[in-house]
Short mmCIF file of C-alpha atoms and ligand atoms in Angstrom, two decimals:
data_model
loop_
_atom_site.label_atom_id
_atom_site.label_comp_id
_atom_site.label_asym_id
_atom_site.label_seq_id
_atom_site.Cartn_x
_atom_site.Cartn_y
_atom_site.Cartn_z
CA MET A 281 51.95 -1.22 -21.24
CA ALA A 282 54.60 -2.83 -19.02
CA ALA A 283 54.85 -6.62 -18.91
CA THR A 284 53.62 -6.82 -15.29
CA ASP A 285 50.56 -4.69 -16.12
CA LEU A 286 49.84 -6.98 -19.01
CA GLU A 287 50.04 -10.06 -16.78
CA ARG A 288 47.75 -8.49 -14.18
CA PHE A 289 45.32 -7.47 -16.88
CA SER A 290 45.14 -10.96 -18.40
CA ASN A 291 44.91 -12.60 -14.96
CA GLU A 292 41.99 -10.43 -13.96
CA GLU A 293 38.74 -12.34 -13.90
CA LYS A 294 36.18 -11.37 -16.50
CA ARG A 295 32.94 -10.39 -14.85
CA ASN A 296 29.62 -11.39 -16.30
CA LEU A 297 27.14 -8.55 -16.35
CA SER A 298 23.51 -8.70 -17.30
CA LEU A 299 21.99 -6.04 -19.48
CA GLY A 300 19.04 -4.01 -18.31
CA GLY A 301 17.36 -4.10 -21.70
CA HIS A 302 17.88 -4.72 -25.42
CA VAL A 303 21.11 -3.13 -26.59
CA GLY A 304 21.31 -4.48 -30.11
CA PHE A 305 24.67 -6.20 -30.57
CA ASP A 306 22.80 -9.45 -31.06
CA SER A 307 22.36 -8.20 -34.61
CA LEU A 308 26.09 -8.58 -35.27
CA PRO A 309 25.70 -11.93 -37.10
CA ASP A 310 23.00 -10.37 -39.28
CA GLN A 311 25.26 -7.39 -39.97
CA LEU A 312 28.00 -9.79 -41.01
CA VAL A 313 25.68 -11.71 -43.31
CA SER A 314 24.38 -8.54 -44.86
CA LYS A 315 27.92 -7.21 -45.44
CA SER A 316 29.09 -10.46 -46.97
CA VAL A 317 26.06 -10.66 -49.24
CA THR A 318 26.66 -7.13 -50.48
CA GLN A 319 30.32 -7.86 -51.03
CA GLY A 320 29.62 -11.11 -52.88
CA PHE A 321 31.71 -14.25 -52.73
CA SER A 322 34.35 -15.77 -54.84
CA PHE A 323 35.00 -19.47 -55.23
CA ASN A 324 37.71 -20.99 -57.33
CA ILE A 325 37.78 -24.60 -58.44
CA LEU A 326 40.74 -26.30 -60.06
CA CYS A 327 39.91 -29.36 -62.17
CA VAL A 328 42.75 -31.81 -62.62
CA GLY A 329 42.25 -34.96 -64.63
CA GLU A 330 43.17 -36.44 -67.96
CA THR A 331 41.70 -35.08 -71.18
CA GLY A 332 38.10 -36.16 -71.76
CA ILE A 333 37.59 -37.55 -68.25
CA GLY A 334 34.39 -35.51 -67.83
CA LYS A 335 35.57 -32.32 -66.08
CA SER A 336 33.46 -29.85 -68.04
CA THR A 337 30.39 -32.07 -67.92
CA LEU A 338 30.66 -32.37 -64.14
CA MET A 339 31.02 -28.60 -63.70
CA ASN A 340 27.94 -28.02 -65.84
CA THR A 341 26.06 -30.63 -63.83
CA LEU A 342 27.19 -29.23 -60.47
CA PHE A 343 26.13 -25.67 -61.20
CA ASN A 344 23.19 -26.64 -63.38
CA THR A 345 24.28 -24.41 -66.21
CA THR A 346 26.38 -24.53 -69.34
CA PHE A 347 29.83 -23.01 -69.00
CA GLU A 348 31.87 -22.24 -72.07
CA THR A 349 33.89 -25.28 -72.95
CA GLU A 350 36.25 -26.25 -75.65
CA GLU A 351 37.54 -29.75 -75.97
CA ALA A 352 41.21 -30.05 -75.22
CA SER A 353 43.48 -31.67 -77.78
CA HIS A 354 45.47 -34.74 -76.82
CA TYR A 355 48.54 -33.18 -78.41
CA GLU A 356 49.20 -30.16 -76.21
CA ASN A 357 52.94 -29.42 -75.84
CA ALA A 358 52.71 -28.87 -72.10
CA VAL A 359 50.19 -28.65 -69.32
CA ARG A 360 48.43 -25.29 -69.51
CA LEU A 361 46.14 -23.75 -66.90
CA ARG A 362 42.98 -22.18 -68.33
CA PRO A 363 40.96 -20.07 -65.89
CA ARG A 364 37.45 -18.89 -66.74
CA THR A 365 35.48 -16.63 -64.43
CA TYR A 366 31.69 -16.43 -64.32
CA ASP A 367 29.25 -14.32 -62.31
CA LEU A 368 26.49 -16.48 -60.92
CA GLN A 369 23.51 -15.45 -58.84
CA GLU A 370 21.24 -17.55 -56.68
CA SER A 371 18.53 -15.70 -54.73
CA ASN A 372 20.36 -12.51 -53.75
CA VAL A 373 23.79 -14.11 -53.42
CA HIS A 374 26.40 -13.28 -56.02
CA LEU A 375 29.14 -15.80 -56.65
CA LYS A 376 32.20 -15.03 -58.72
CA LEU A 377 33.10 -18.55 -59.79
CA THR A 378 36.41 -19.35 -61.43
CA ILE A 379 36.91 -22.76 -62.99
CA VAL A 380 40.51 -23.55 -63.83
CA ASP A 381 41.21 -26.44 -66.17
CA ALA A 382 44.61 -28.11 -66.22
CA VAL A 383 44.57 -28.62 -69.99
CA GLY A 384 46.68 -31.47 -71.34
CA PHE A 385 47.39 -33.03 -67.95
CA GLY A 386 48.14 -36.76 -67.95
CA ASP A 387 48.18 -37.13 -71.71
CA GLN A 388 51.77 -38.19 -72.17
CA ILE A 389 54.40 -39.34 -69.75
CA ASN A 390 56.32 -36.10 -69.92
CA LYS A 391 53.32 -34.17 -68.58
CA ASP A 392 54.12 -33.05 -65.09
CA GLU A 393 52.40 -31.23 -62.27
CA ARG A 394 54.78 -28.26 -62.15
CA PRO A 395 52.59 -25.81 -64.11
CA ILE A 396 49.73 -26.60 -61.70
CA VAL A 397 51.90 -25.94 -58.64
CA GLU A 398 53.20 -22.75 -60.26
CA TYR A 399 49.68 -21.56 -61.00
CA ILE A 400 48.54 -22.09 -57.40
CA ASP A 401 51.65 -20.31 -56.09
CA THR A 402 51.17 -17.40 -58.48
CA GLN A 403 47.66 -16.81 -57.09
CA PHE A 404 49.07 -16.86 -53.55
CA GLU A 405 51.85 -14.49 -54.60
CA ASN A 406 49.38 -12.05 -56.15
CA TYR A 407 47.39 -12.00 -52.94
CA LEU A 408 50.54 -11.54 -50.83
CA GLN A 409 51.67 -8.66 -53.04
CA GLU A 410 48.29 -7.01 -52.57
CA GLU A 411 48.59 -7.48 -48.79
CA LEU A 412 52.09 -5.96 -48.76
CA LYS A 413 51.03 -2.87 -50.71
CA ILE A 414 50.89 0.39 -48.79
CA ARG A 415 47.48 1.08 -50.29
CA ARG A 416 45.79 -2.30 -50.07
CA SER A 417 42.42 -2.90 -51.62
CA LEU A 418 41.66 -6.40 -50.39
CA PHE A 419 38.02 -5.37 -50.03
CA ASN A 420 37.40 -5.39 -53.77
CA TYR A 421 40.37 -7.57 -54.71
CA HIS A 422 39.46 -10.45 -57.02
CA ASP A 423 40.76 -13.35 -54.99
CA THR A 424 41.94 -16.00 -57.42
CA ARG A 425 43.45 -18.38 -54.86
CA ILE A 426 42.31 -21.94 -55.53
CA HIS A 427 39.82 -23.05 -52.88
CA VAL A 428 39.44 -26.63 -54.00
CA CYS A 429 41.11 -29.03 -56.39
CA LEU A 430 38.78 -31.65 -57.77
CA TYR A 431 41.10 -34.47 -58.70
CA PHE A 432 39.44 -36.68 -61.33
CA ILE A 433 40.55 -40.29 -60.99
CA THR A 434 40.21 -42.50 -64.06
CA PRO A 435 37.80 -45.39 -63.28
CA THR A 436 40.27 -48.17 -63.99
CA GLY A 437 39.26 -50.31 -61.00
CA HIS A 438 42.94 -51.09 -60.49
CA SER A 439 45.02 -48.64 -58.53
CA LEU A 440 46.03 -45.02 -58.74
CA LYS A 441 48.56 -44.10 -61.40
CA SER A 442 51.92 -42.94 -60.08
CA LEU A 443 51.28 -39.61 -61.81
CA ASP A 444 48.14 -39.21 -59.65
CA LEU A 445 50.02 -39.94 -56.45
CA VAL A 446 52.95 -37.67 -57.33
CA THR A 447 50.66 -34.83 -58.35
CA MET A 448 48.41 -35.05 -55.32
CA LYS A 449 51.45 -35.23 -53.04
CA LYS A 450 52.85 -32.05 -54.61
CA LEU A 451 49.52 -30.27 -54.27
CA ASP A 452 48.35 -31.37 -50.85
CA SER A 453 50.13 -28.63 -48.89
CA LYS A 454 48.91 -25.95 -51.27
CA VAL A 455 45.27 -26.71 -51.89
CA ASN A 456 42.28 -28.62 -50.54
CA ILE A 457 42.12 -31.80 -52.61
CA ILE A 458 38.87 -33.66 -53.09
CA PRO A 459 39.50 -36.83 -55.09
CA ILE A 460 36.62 -38.08 -57.20
CA ILE A 461 36.23 -41.16 -59.32
CA ALA A 462 35.02 -39.87 -62.68
CA LYS A 463 32.62 -41.65 -65.05
CA ALA A 464 31.59 -43.94 -62.22
CA ASP A 465 28.90 -45.47 -64.45
CA THR A 466 31.64 -47.35 -66.28
CA ILE A 467 32.61 -49.46 -63.27
CA SER A 468 30.52 -52.11 -61.52
CA LYS A 469 29.25 -51.67 -57.97
CA SER A 470 31.47 -54.30 -56.35
CA GLU A 471 34.53 -53.15 -58.29
CA LEU A 472 33.80 -49.58 -57.28
CA HIS A 473 33.68 -50.52 -53.61
CA LYS A 474 37.08 -52.25 -53.84
CA PHE A 475 38.49 -49.40 -55.93
CA LYS A 476 37.51 -46.82 -53.32
CA ILE A 477 39.19 -48.82 -50.53
CA LYS A 478 42.31 -49.28 -52.66
CA ILE A 479 42.53 -45.58 -53.49
CA MET A 480 42.20 -44.53 -49.87
CA SER A 481 44.82 -47.00 -48.69
CA GLU A 482 47.21 -45.86 -51.43
CA LEU A 483 46.68 -42.23 -50.48
CA VAL A 484 47.37 -43.03 -46.83
CA SER A 485 50.43 -45.16 -47.53
CA ASN A 486 51.88 -42.42 -49.74
CA GLY A 487 51.18 -39.74 -47.15
CA VAL A 488 48.82 -37.76 -49.39
CA GLN A 489 46.66 -35.41 -47.32
CA ILE A 490 43.27 -34.96 -48.87
CA TYR A 491 40.67 -32.49 -47.65
CA GLN A 492 38.63 -33.77 -44.73
CA PHE A 493 35.18 -32.32 -44.23
CA PRO A 494 35.37 -30.51 -40.88
CA THR A 495 33.80 -32.13 -37.87
CA ASP A 496 34.41 -29.40 -35.30
CA ASP A 497 31.21 -27.48 -36.01
CA GLU A 498 28.36 -29.30 -34.31
CA ALA A 499 25.83 -28.30 -36.93
CA VAL A 500 27.64 -30.23 -39.66
CA ALA A 501 29.84 -32.62 -37.69
CA GLU A 502 27.62 -35.62 -38.20
CA ILE A 503 27.00 -35.28 -41.91
CA ASN A 504 30.63 -34.40 -42.53
CA SER A 505 32.00 -37.39 -40.66
CA VAL A 506 29.61 -39.71 -42.54
CA MET A 507 30.70 -38.15 -45.83
CA ASN A 508 34.39 -38.44 -44.97
CA ALA A 509 33.87 -42.20 -44.91
CA HIS A 510 32.46 -42.07 -48.47
CA LEU A 511 35.54 -40.51 -50.02
CA PRO A 512 36.50 -40.62 -52.84
CA PHE A 513 33.11 -39.80 -54.33
CA ALA A 514 32.23 -41.74 -57.42
CA VAL A 515 30.44 -39.34 -59.74
CA VAL A 516 28.57 -39.30 -62.99
CA GLY A 517 28.06 -36.13 -64.97
CA SER A 518 25.45 -35.37 -67.57
CA THR A 519 23.67 -32.40 -68.96
CA GLU A 520 21.12 -34.58 -70.70
CA GLU A 521 17.61 -34.77 -69.26
CA VAL A 522 15.69 -38.03 -69.36
CA LYS A 523 12.08 -38.71 -68.37
CA VAL A 524 11.91 -41.07 -65.42
CA GLY A 525 8.35 -41.73 -64.32
CA ASN A 526 6.75 -38.37 -64.95
CA LYS A 527 9.80 -36.33 -63.99
CA LEU A 528 12.65 -35.02 -66.10
CA VAL A 529 15.93 -35.89 -64.44
CA ARG A 530 19.57 -35.46 -65.39
CA ALA A 531 20.82 -38.83 -66.47
CA ARG A 532 22.87 -40.84 -68.93
CA GLN A 533 20.84 -43.13 -71.07
CA TYR A 534 22.18 -46.50 -72.21
CA PRO A 535 20.60 -49.31 -74.23
CA TRP A 536 20.26 -51.32 -71.02
CA GLY A 537 19.01 -48.53 -68.75
CA VAL A 538 19.37 -45.08 -67.31
CA VAL A 539 21.99 -43.77 -64.86
CA GLN A 540 20.44 -40.98 -62.86
CA VAL A 541 22.98 -38.42 -61.80
CA GLU A 542 21.05 -37.32 -58.73
CA ASN A 543 20.06 -40.77 -57.60
CA GLU A 544 22.18 -41.64 -54.58
CA SER A 545 21.97 -45.35 -55.25
CA HIS A 546 23.43 -44.75 -58.73
CA CYS A 547 26.36 -42.49 -57.81
CA ASP A 548 27.77 -40.00 -55.28
CA PHE A 549 27.05 -36.86 -57.30
CA VAL A 550 24.56 -35.52 -54.74
CA LYS A 551 27.04 -36.16 -51.92
CA LEU A 552 29.70 -34.21 -53.79
CA ARG A 553 27.33 -31.28 -54.44
CA GLU A 554 26.18 -31.28 -50.81
CA MET A 555 29.69 -31.31 -49.46
CA LEU A 556 31.31 -28.98 -51.94
CA ILE A 557 28.63 -26.35 -52.38
CA ARG A 558 25.94 -26.58 -49.75
CA VAL A 559 27.84 -27.48 -46.60
CA ASN A 560 31.54 -26.79 -46.86
CA MET A 561 32.11 -24.04 -49.41
CA GLU A 562 32.92 -21.53 -46.66
CA ASP A 563 35.21 -23.98 -44.90
CA LEU A 564 37.09 -24.58 -48.15
CA ARG A 565 37.53 -20.81 -48.54
CA GLU A 566 38.63 -20.48 -44.94
CA GLN A 567 41.06 -23.42 -45.05
CA THR A 568 42.61 -21.92 -48.16
CA HIS A 569 43.24 -18.66 -46.32
CA THR A 570 44.20 -19.96 -42.89
CA ARG A 571 46.16 -23.08 -43.84
CA HIS A 572 47.45 -23.09 -47.37
CA TYR A 573 47.92 -19.36 -47.93
CA GLU A 574 49.29 -18.95 -44.41
CA LEU A 575 51.95 -21.58 -45.12
CA TYR A 576 52.89 -19.91 -48.41
CA ARG A 577 53.00 -16.49 -46.76
CA ARG A 578 55.12 -17.71 -43.84
CA CYS A 579 57.67 -19.43 -46.10
CA LYS A 580 57.82 -16.43 -48.40
CA LEU A 581 58.28 -13.89 -45.61
CA GLU A 582 60.93 -16.05 -43.92
CA GLU A 583 62.67 -16.32 -47.27
CA MET A 584 62.59 -12.53 -47.44
CA GLY A 585 64.25 -12.41 -44.00
CA PHE A 586 61.28 -11.53 -41.81
CA LYS A 587 61.06 -13.18 -38.40
CA ASP A 588 58.66 -12.92 -35.49
CA THR A 589 61.36 -13.10 -32.82
CA ASP A 590 65.10 -12.42 -32.67
CA PRO A 591 67.62 -14.99 -31.29
CA ASP A 592 66.83 -13.79 -27.74
CA SER A 593 63.14 -14.54 -28.30
CA GLN A 594 62.33 -10.82 -28.34
CA PRO A 595 59.78 -9.64 -30.85
CA PHE A 596 61.31 -8.47 -34.09
CA SER A 597 60.12 -5.16 -35.39
CA LEU A 598 59.46 -4.79 -39.09
CA GLN A 599 61.78 -1.78 -39.15
CA GLU A 600 64.63 -3.78 -37.55
CA THR A 601 64.10 -6.69 -39.94
CA TYR A 602 64.15 -4.29 -42.84
CA GLU A 603 67.33 -2.61 -41.58
CA THR A 604 69.07 -5.97 -40.95
CA LYS A 605 68.08 -7.22 -44.39
CA ARG A 606 69.20 -3.95 -45.95
CA LYS A 607 72.58 -4.14 -44.21
CA GLU A 608 72.94 -7.78 -45.25
CA PHE A 609 72.08 -6.83 -48.79
CA LEU A 610 74.52 -3.89 -48.85
CA GLY A 611 77.24 -6.08 -47.32
CA GLU A 612 76.67 -8.69 -49.98
CA LEU A 613 76.66 -6.04 -52.66
CA GLN A 614 79.98 -4.69 -51.39
CA LYS A 615 81.42 -8.21 -51.25
CA LYS A 616 80.28 -8.83 -54.80
CA GLU A 617 81.76 -5.51 -55.92
CA GLU A 618 85.09 -6.33 -54.24
CA GLU A 619 85.07 -9.77 -55.88
CA MET A 620 84.38 -8.23 -59.26
CA ARG A 621 87.17 -5.66 -58.74
CA GLN A 622 89.61 -8.39 -57.69
CA MET A 623 88.57 -10.46 -60.69
CA PHE A 624 89.16 -7.48 -62.96
CA VAL A 625 92.59 -6.79 -61.45
CA ASN A 626 93.56 -10.46 -61.82
CA LYS A 627 92.37 -10.45 -65.40
CA VAL A 628 94.41 -7.34 -66.16
CA LYS A 629 97.45 -8.90 -64.50
CA GLU A 630 96.99 -12.09 -66.47
CA THR A 631 96.67 -10.18 -69.72
CA GLU A 632 99.72 -8.06 -68.86
CA ALA A 633 101.78 -11.19 -68.17
CA GLU A 634 100.59 -12.73 -71.41
CA LEU A 635 101.52 -9.59 -73.32
CA LYS A 636 104.97 -9.50 -71.70
CA GLU A 637 105.55 -13.12 -72.61
CA LYS A 638 104.54 -12.38 -76.20
CA GLU A 639 106.88 -9.38 -76.27
CA ARG A 640 109.76 -11.49 -74.95
CA GLU A 641 109.07 -14.16 -77.56
CA LEU A 642 109.00 -11.53 -80.29
CA HIS A 643 112.23 -10.03 -79.03
CA GLU A 644 113.90 -13.44 -79.03
CA LYS A 645 112.67 -14.07 -82.53
CA PHE A 646 114.00 -10.70 -83.62
CA GLU A 647 117.42 -11.38 -82.04
CA HIS A 648 117.55 -14.77 -83.68
CA LEU A 649 116.72 -13.31 -87.08
CA LYS A 650 119.26 -10.57 -86.51
CA ARG A 651 121.93 -13.17 -85.76
CA ILE A 652 121.03 -15.14 -88.89
CA HIS A 653 121.11 -11.95 -90.89
CA GLN A 654 124.55 -10.95 -89.56
CA GLU A 655 125.88 -14.43 -90.20
CA GLU A 656 124.64 -14.30 -93.74
CA LYS A 657 126.01 -10.82 -94.19
CA ARG A 658 129.39 -12.01 -92.97
CA LYS A 659 129.29 -14.96 -95.36
CA VAL A 660 128.35 -12.71 -98.26
CA GLU A 661 131.17 -10.34 -97.28
CA GLU A 662 133.64 -13.23 -97.27
CA LYS A 663 132.38 -14.44 -100.62
CA ARG A 664 132.75 -10.93 -101.99
CA ARG A 665 136.32 -10.75 -100.69
CA GLU A 666 137.13 -14.12 -102.23
CA LEU A 667 135.61 -13.08 -105.50
CA GLU A 668 137.55 -9.81 -105.44
CA GLU A 669 140.75 -11.70 -104.76
CA GLU A 670 139.96 -14.08 -107.60
CA MET A 671 139.19 -11.10 -109.80
CA ASN A 672 142.48 -9.45 -108.86
CA ALA A 673 144.38 -12.68 -109.52
CA PHE A 674 142.60 -13.02 -112.79
CA ASN A 675 143.43 -9.44 -113.72
CA ARG A 676 147.04 -10.00 -112.78
CA ARG A 677 147.14 -13.11 -114.93
CA LYS A 678 145.45 -11.22 -117.73
CA VAL A 679 148.02 -8.44 -117.61
CA ALA A 680 150.82 -10.99 -117.58
CA VAL A 681 149.35 -12.80 -120.54
CA GLU A 682 148.85 -9.56 -122.41
CA THR A 683 152.45 -8.54 -121.73
CA LEU A 684 153.64 -11.89 -122.92
CA GLN A 685 151.49 -11.63 -126.00
CA SER A 686 152.75 -8.18 -126.88
CA GLN A 687 156.32 -9.28 -126.35
CA SER A 688 155.90 -12.24 -128.62
CA LEU A 689 154.19 -10.07 -131.18
CA GLN A 690 157.11 -7.68 -131.11
CA ALA A 691 159.49 -10.55 -131.46
CA THR A 692 157.73 -11.99 -134.50
CA SER A 693 157.52 -8.59 -136.25
CA GLN A 694 161.29 -8.02 -135.87
CA GLN A 695 162.35 -11.40 -137.35
CA PRO A 696 161.62 -10.74 -141.14
CA LEU A 697 163.57 -7.52 -140.93
CA LYS A 698 166.52 -9.44 -139.65
CA LYS A 699 166.11 -11.99 -142.47
CA ASP A 700 166.00 -9.19 -145.04
CA LYS A 701 169.12 -7.69 -143.58
CA ASP A 702 170.82 -11.09 -143.68
CA ARG A 703 169.79 -11.53 -147.38
CA LYS A 704 171.10 -8.07 -148.33
CA LYS A 705 174.31 -8.85 -146.70
P1 GTP B 1030 38.62 -31.89 -71.87
O1 GTP B 1030 38.23 -30.56 -71.34
O2 GTP B 1030 38.64 -31.94 -73.37
O3 GTP B 1030 39.86 -32.42 -71.26
O4 GTP B 1030 37.50 -32.93 -71.49
P2 GTP B 1030 36.66 -32.98 -70.16
O5 GTP B 1030 37.42 -33.64 -69.10
O6 GTP B 1030 36.09 -31.64 -69.88
O7 GTP B 1030 35.50 -34.00 -70.57
P3 GTP B 1030 34.06 -33.64 -71.09
O8 GTP B 1030 33.18 -33.15 -69.99
O9 GTP B 1030 34.16 -32.79 -72.30
O10 GTP B 1030 33.53 -35.09 -71.44
C1 GTP B 1030 34.18 -35.91 -72.38
C2 GTP B 1030 33.24 -37.02 -72.79
O11 GTP B 1030 32.95 -37.83 -71.68
C3 GTP B 1030 31.90 -36.54 -73.30
O12 GTP B 1030 31.52 -37.36 -74.36
C4 GTP B 1030 30.97 -36.72 -72.13
O13 GTP B 1030 29.64 -36.96 -72.53
C5 GTP B 1030 31.56 -37.95 -71.49
N1 GTP B 1030 31.25 -37.97 -70.06
C6 GTP B 1030 31.29 -36.94 -69.22
N2 GTP B 1030 30.95 -37.32 -67.99
C7 GTP B 1030 30.71 -38.67 -68.06
C8 GTP B 1030 30.32 -39.67 -67.13
O14 GTP B 1030 30.13 -39.41 -65.95
N3 GTP B 1030 30.15 -40.93 -67.58
C9 GTP B 1030 30.37 -41.26 -68.87
N4 GTP B 1030 30.20 -42.53 -69.24
N5 GTP B 1030 30.75 -40.36 -69.76
C10 GTP B 1030 30.91 -39.07 -69.39
MG1 MG B 1031 36.63 -29.74 -70.65
#
């Protein structure tokens, strides 16, 4: 459709028509409900809070059941995320509930929030990968994205720990955070009031965005805005049942009295259950998809090079984006290849130069040795000549001496003869 047609079409007034009789599309909401009920729902809760703060107890209390639990040790090497999925049914509604525990969080100073962030991102990534598949099966996909993070605050009565603020700040763009003051029976009423105010002001001054119960739907706007003013909820968990009057109620029993979990003047447990399960569970699921996942998806796709519009504000087609990215990638690959080749050539040149230098050094050494050798040879030759001359001189002297000796011998042997002759005469 041409742009002008589009404009005319959207500018056309919509006409209201009345129906002559019952058509049946008023059953659409019922059809939706029926489809959703058949499909079932999934809800994923992340519990973050120090070891032994009462996470498992609160989950058991909230869902009125006993989930598998194992106590975490205080000596975990790192924070570890432990998801457990359960199938729950209430009336004809099936709920696939996943409770994820951040085991070991807050135990020692080196415990950080990174594994929690990574876990949340991994669930988003899995969902994105499923969406990007050619054959998607989102209909029966087990959605593990975290819908709510219950952040358990230690009831110190002082202020939030810096670890709490840092962690919540890191998580607030990725998940709906509902902060709760755990073990609220261990703090007095007036202290609790001050503590709540302090927590909220610290969250605001540190720019931590916590989940706000929505007030745009008229049906729940009033209750939600009242409940927003009660945050953070101060809760007490217990799976123990105590007889109060003639009724068995969930409570914690102390020597001085009983703290009833579901008594609104004792704690905010009922408010939390109302808000989390009965009123806003669907909003939490929706916010996860439309806000947090959307943000993750947008960043990830932009990182991958996808854009909605090109520099001239024209819509970008997926094909074009893919081609551009492919060209970019090939260009980079070629550049890298060229760099590698150049590096290789340089290396070869360097090695060649080194080898030549070594050869020259060796040659010089050889020449030097050769010179020394010749010098020595010459010296030896000279010595030999000298020795020969000495030998010749010696021989000459020897011959002369021998001649002299033989002459004197001759002379001495002739003398007696002469004497004899003289005597005979
Ligand atoms: P890990 O999973 O080991 O980190 O512990 P957790 O946070 O799941 O705590 P858990 O529910 O196991 O409770 C630890 C202890 O705290 C138990 O002895 C509970 O009875 C107690 N506890 C739980 N909730 C409350 C509470 O609201 N008030 C008080 N006073 N104690 C509680
Ligand atoms: Mg536990």
